[in-house]
């Protein structure tokens, strides 16, 4: 009897550990269409009555449309997440389209809650990610049309269009809300600003350089 109790304790601890390392919570029903108008705050979105779900909750059109980049980095990211496709709620996945101008980039960034898998539809991309300290190893590759690459959860990664024509990629992420932290924006464009003295020491450059960079953001 004592042994059975010990086994139960081990099982419960293992279950708790599994949940701690899980990503988005597993759904407990077939569908949980997000009620985007609810004022209730939970880890995700409140479900609307399943009987009120319609095909449009699971449908989106227009991801084939070109989004011409007009920003300084030369890329436009169109995220198809739960706010545009409420039927994604609790399903743990997001889709994005990325349009790159010639020599444009999706600058170094991370997704704190998702692994990303990317496929090139048009053009050529130089992609890569950096492993964590202390190795900080860059793993990179040039991708052509039809090639696929994976960026592990939480690691800094990027894509750069190495061609003189537009490029397009589609990516899937393993969270309904993967989040994105663009490194330059977070470090130099935080609100309020990180002290230039701190950043100058961290990057081992003159404070005037940090002031100049922060002025860009």
Short mmCIF file of C-alpha atoms in Angstrom, two decimals:
data_model
loop_
_atom_site.label_atom_id
_atom_site.label_comp_id
_atom_site.label_asym_id
_atom_site.label_seq_id
_atom_site.Cartn_x
_atom_site.Cartn_y
_atom_site.Cartn_z
CA UNK A 1 0.00 0.00 0.00
CA UNK A 2 2.89 2.31 0.92
CA UNK A 3 4.58 1.52 -2.40
CA UNK A 4 1.39 2.40 -4.30
CA UNK A 5 1.29 5.72 -2.48
CA UNK A 6 4.90 6.41 -3.41
CA UNK A 7 4.20 5.60 -7.05
CA UNK A 8 1.23 8.00 -7.01
CA UNK A 9 3.41 10.78 -5.57
CA UNK A 10 6.08 10.19 -8.23
CA UNK A 11 3.40 10.22 -10.94
CA UNK A 12 1.92 13.50 -9.69
CA UNK A 13 5.35 15.12 -9.46
CA UNK A 14 6.17 13.94 -12.98
CA UNK A 15 2.87 15.33 -14.24
CA UNK A 16 3.57 18.66 -12.58
CA UNK A 17 7.04 18.77 -14.12
CA UNK A 18 5.61 17.98 -17.55
CA UNK A 19 3.10 20.82 -17.22
CA UNK A 20 5.89 23.17 -16.15
CA UNK A 21 7.78 22.49 -19.37
CA UNK A 22 4.71 22.51 -21.64
CA UNK A 23 4.07 25.42 -24.00
CA UNK A 24 0.50 26.61 -24.57
CA UNK A 25 -2.02 24.73 -22.39
CA UNK A 26 -3.54 21.66 -24.03
CA UNK A 27 -7.18 22.17 -25.03
CA UNK A 28 -9.84 20.45 -22.98
CA UNK A 29 -12.52 20.64 -25.67
CA UNK A 30 -12.75 20.32 -29.44
CA UNK A 31 -12.90 24.05 -30.07
CA UNK A 32 -12.52 27.22 -28.01
CA UNK A 33 -13.17 30.13 -30.35
CA UNK A 34 -11.81 33.29 -28.75
CA UNK A 35 -14.38 35.77 -27.50
CA UNK A 36 -12.40 38.91 -28.35
CA UNK A 37 -15.05 41.15 -26.79
CA UNK A 38 -14.92 39.60 -23.33
CA UNK A 39 -13.57 41.73 -20.49
CA UNK A 40 -12.47 38.64 -18.56
CA UNK A 41 -8.68 38.35 -18.34
CA UNK A 42 -7.22 34.85 -18.47
CA UNK A 43 -4.04 33.26 -19.83
CA UNK A 44 -5.31 33.34 -23.41
CA UNK A 45 -8.88 34.21 -24.38
CA UNK A 46 -12.27 33.24 -23.01
CA UNK A 47 -14.18 30.75 -25.17
CA UNK A 48 -17.45 31.73 -26.70
CA UNK A 49 -20.31 29.25 -26.68
CA UNK A 50 -19.25 26.41 -29.04
CA UNK A 51 -22.78 26.33 -30.42
CA UNK A 52 -22.18 29.84 -31.78
CA UNK A 53 -19.00 28.88 -33.65
CA UNK A 54 -19.12 29.36 -37.43
CA UNK A 55 -16.79 28.57 -40.30
CA UNK A 56 -15.53 32.17 -40.41
CA UNK A 57 -14.02 31.70 -36.93
CA UNK A 58 -11.57 29.24 -38.50
CA UNK A 59 -11.05 31.02 -41.83
CA UNK A 60 -8.82 33.81 -43.14
CA UNK A 61 -8.16 35.00 -46.67
CA UNK A 62 -5.58 37.31 -48.16
CA UNK A 63 -2.29 35.85 -46.99
CA UNK A 64 -1.29 35.61 -50.66
CA UNK A 65 -1.25 39.42 -50.96
CA UNK A 66 2.15 41.10 -51.26
CA UNK A 67 2.98 43.47 -48.39
CA UNK A 68 5.61 45.88 -49.72
CA UNK A 69 8.09 46.74 -46.94
CA UNK A 70 8.34 50.47 -46.23
CA UNK A 71 10.32 50.44 -42.97
CA UNK A 72 14.04 50.90 -42.36
CA UNK A 73 14.82 47.18 -42.02
CA UNK A 74 13.14 46.21 -45.30
CA UNK A 75 10.64 43.58 -44.17
CA UNK A 76 6.95 43.32 -43.34
CA UNK A 77 5.60 40.62 -41.03
CA UNK A 78 1.93 39.70 -41.30
CA UNK A 79 0.99 37.63 -38.25
CA UNK A 80 -2.06 35.42 -38.53
CA UNK A 81 -2.75 34.95 -34.83
CA UNK A 82 -5.77 34.45 -32.62
CA UNK A 83 -6.87 38.08 -32.98
CA UNK A 84 -7.37 37.56 -36.74
CA UNK A 85 -8.34 33.90 -36.57
CA UNK A 86 -10.26 33.34 -33.29
CA UNK A 87 -10.52 29.60 -33.91
CA UNK A 88 -6.78 29.30 -33.12
CA UNK A 89 -7.51 29.90 -29.43
CA UNK A 90 -5.97 27.10 -27.25
CA UNK A 91 -4.59 25.29 -30.32
CA UNK A 92 -1.00 26.42 -29.80
CA UNK A 93 -0.09 27.62 -33.29
CA UNK A 94 0.38 30.86 -35.25
CA UNK A 95 1.16 31.52 -38.91
CA UNK A 96 3.07 34.48 -40.35
CA UNK A 97 3.94 35.77 -43.81
CA UNK A 98 7.17 37.73 -44.17
CA UNK A 99 7.84 39.96 -47.19
CA UNK A 100 11.43 41.11 -47.74
CA UNK A 101 12.59 43.97 -49.95
CA UNK A 102 15.84 43.38 -51.88
CA UNK A 103 18.55 43.07 -49.22
CA UNK A 104 15.92 43.58 -46.53
CA UNK A 105 16.03 41.73 -43.25
CA UNK A 106 13.88 40.48 -40.41
CA UNK A 107 16.32 41.74 -37.76
CA UNK A 108 17.61 39.70 -34.79
CA UNK A 109 14.73 38.85 -32.50
CA UNK A 110 13.37 36.12 -30.26
CA UNK A 111 10.02 34.45 -29.63
CA UNK A 112 9.83 33.79 -25.87
CA UNK A 113 6.99 31.28 -26.17
CA UNK A 114 7.49 29.47 -29.48
CA UNK A 115 9.70 27.48 -31.80
CA UNK A 116 9.48 28.71 -35.40
CA UNK A 117 9.64 26.70 -38.63
CA UNK A 118 10.08 28.72 -41.83
CA UNK A 119 9.75 27.87 -45.53
CA UNK A 120 10.96 30.11 -48.36
CA UNK A 121 8.35 30.69 -51.08
CA UNK A 122 10.31 33.14 -53.24
CA UNK A 123 13.89 34.40 -53.29
CA UNK A 124 16.99 33.53 -51.28
CA UNK A 125 17.42 34.10 -47.55
CA UNK A 126 20.45 33.96 -45.29
CA UNK A 127 19.07 32.77 -41.94
CA UNK A 128 20.52 31.84 -38.60
CA UNK A 129 20.20 31.62 -34.84
CA UNK A 130 22.63 31.98 -31.95
CA UNK A 131 22.89 29.45 -29.13
CA UNK A 132 22.94 30.56 -25.51
CA UNK A 133 25.92 31.51 -23.34
CA UNK A 134 28.74 30.69 -23.11
CA UNK A 135 29.05 29.23 -26.63
CA UNK A 136 27.02 31.90 -28.48
CA UNK A 137 27.42 29.76 -31.59
CA UNK A 138 25.93 31.04 -34.83
CA UNK A 139 24.15 28.32 -36.81
CA UNK A 140 23.27 29.68 -40.25
CA UNK A 141 22.45 28.72 -43.83
CA UNK A 142 21.43 30.25 -47.16
CA UNK A 143 17.94 29.06 -48.11
CA UNK A 144 16.45 28.85 -51.59
CA UNK A 145 12.84 28.50 -52.69
CA UNK A 146 11.28 25.46 -51.02
CA UNK A 147 13.91 25.19 -48.28
CA UNK A 148 12.89 24.89 -44.62
CA UNK A 149 14.69 26.00 -41.45
CA UNK A 150 13.85 25.75 -37.73
CA UNK A 151 14.55 28.39 -35.07
CA UNK A 152 14.41 26.88 -31.54
CA UNK A 153 12.28 28.53 -28.90
CA UNK A 154 13.74 31.59 -27.20
CA UNK A 155 16.92 31.84 -29.28
CA UNK A 156 17.94 35.01 -31.14
CA UNK A 157 17.46 34.55 -34.88
CA UNK A 158 17.19 36.52 -38.10
CA UNK A 159 16.57 36.36 -41.86
CA UNK A 160 18.30 38.45 -44.53
CA UNK A 161 17.33 38.66 -48.21
CA UNK A 162 20.58 38.08 -50.09
CA UNK A 163 19.00 38.72 -53.50
CA UNK A 164 18.24 41.84 -55.50
CA UNK A 165 14.58 40.84 -55.86
CA UNK A 166 11.76 40.54 -53.33
CA UNK A 167 11.60 37.43 -51.15
CA UNK A 168 8.67 35.79 -49.36
CA UNK A 169 8.55 33.26 -46.54
CA UNK A 170 5.84 31.58 -44.47
CA UNK A 171 6.50 30.55 -40.88
CA UNK A 172 4.56 28.61 -38.27
CA UNK A 173 5.12 29.10 -34.54
CA UNK A 174 4.23 26.73 -31.72
CA UNK A 175 2.06 29.15 -29.72
CA UNK A 176 -1.16 31.04 -30.31
CA UNK A 177 0.71 34.07 -28.90
CA UNK A 178 4.45 33.52 -29.46
CA UNK A 179 5.49 37.07 -28.64
CA UNK A 180 8.41 38.83 -30.31
CA UNK A 181 11.34 40.72 -28.82
CA UNK A 182 13.31 42.63 -31.45
CA UNK A 183 16.74 42.97 -29.88
CA UNK A 184 17.62 46.46 -31.10
CA UNK A 185 14.17 47.84 -30.24
CA UNK A 186 14.22 46.30 -26.76
CA UNK A 187 17.76 47.40 -25.88
CA UNK A 188 17.88 50.85 -27.48
CA UNK A 189 14.20 51.74 -27.67
CA UNK A 190 12.90 50.74 -24.23
CA UNK A 191 10.51 53.07 -22.40
CA UNK A 192 11.91 54.49 -20.21
CA UNK A 193 15.39 54.22 -21.69
CA UNK A 194 18.07 51.97 -20.29
CA UNK A 195 20.86 54.16 -18.95
CA UNK A 196 23.40 54.97 -21.65
CA UNK A 197 26.13 54.38 -19.05
CA UNK A 198 24.92 50.82 -18.56
CA UNK A 199 24.73 50.14 -22.30
CA UNK A 200 28.11 51.77 -22.97
CA UNK A 201 29.73 49.42 -20.50
CA UNK A 202 27.80 46.41 -21.75
CA UNK A 203 28.74 47.04 -25.40
CA UNK A 204 32.20 48.40 -24.50
CA UNK A 205 31.80 51.55 -26.58
CA UNK A 206 31.78 55.28 -25.88
CA UNK A 207 28.59 56.67 -24.33
CA UNK A 208 28.21 59.05 -27.30
CA UNK A 209 27.72 56.03 -29.57
CA UNK A 210 24.93 54.75 -27.34
CA UNK A 211 23.30 58.20 -27.32
CA UNK A 212 23.42 58.23 -31.11
CA UNK A 213 21.90 54.75 -31.42
CA UNK A 214 19.16 55.48 -28.88
CA UNK A 215 18.25 58.61 -30.83
CA UNK A 216 17.35 56.37 -33.80
CA UNK A 217 14.65 54.68 -31.74
#
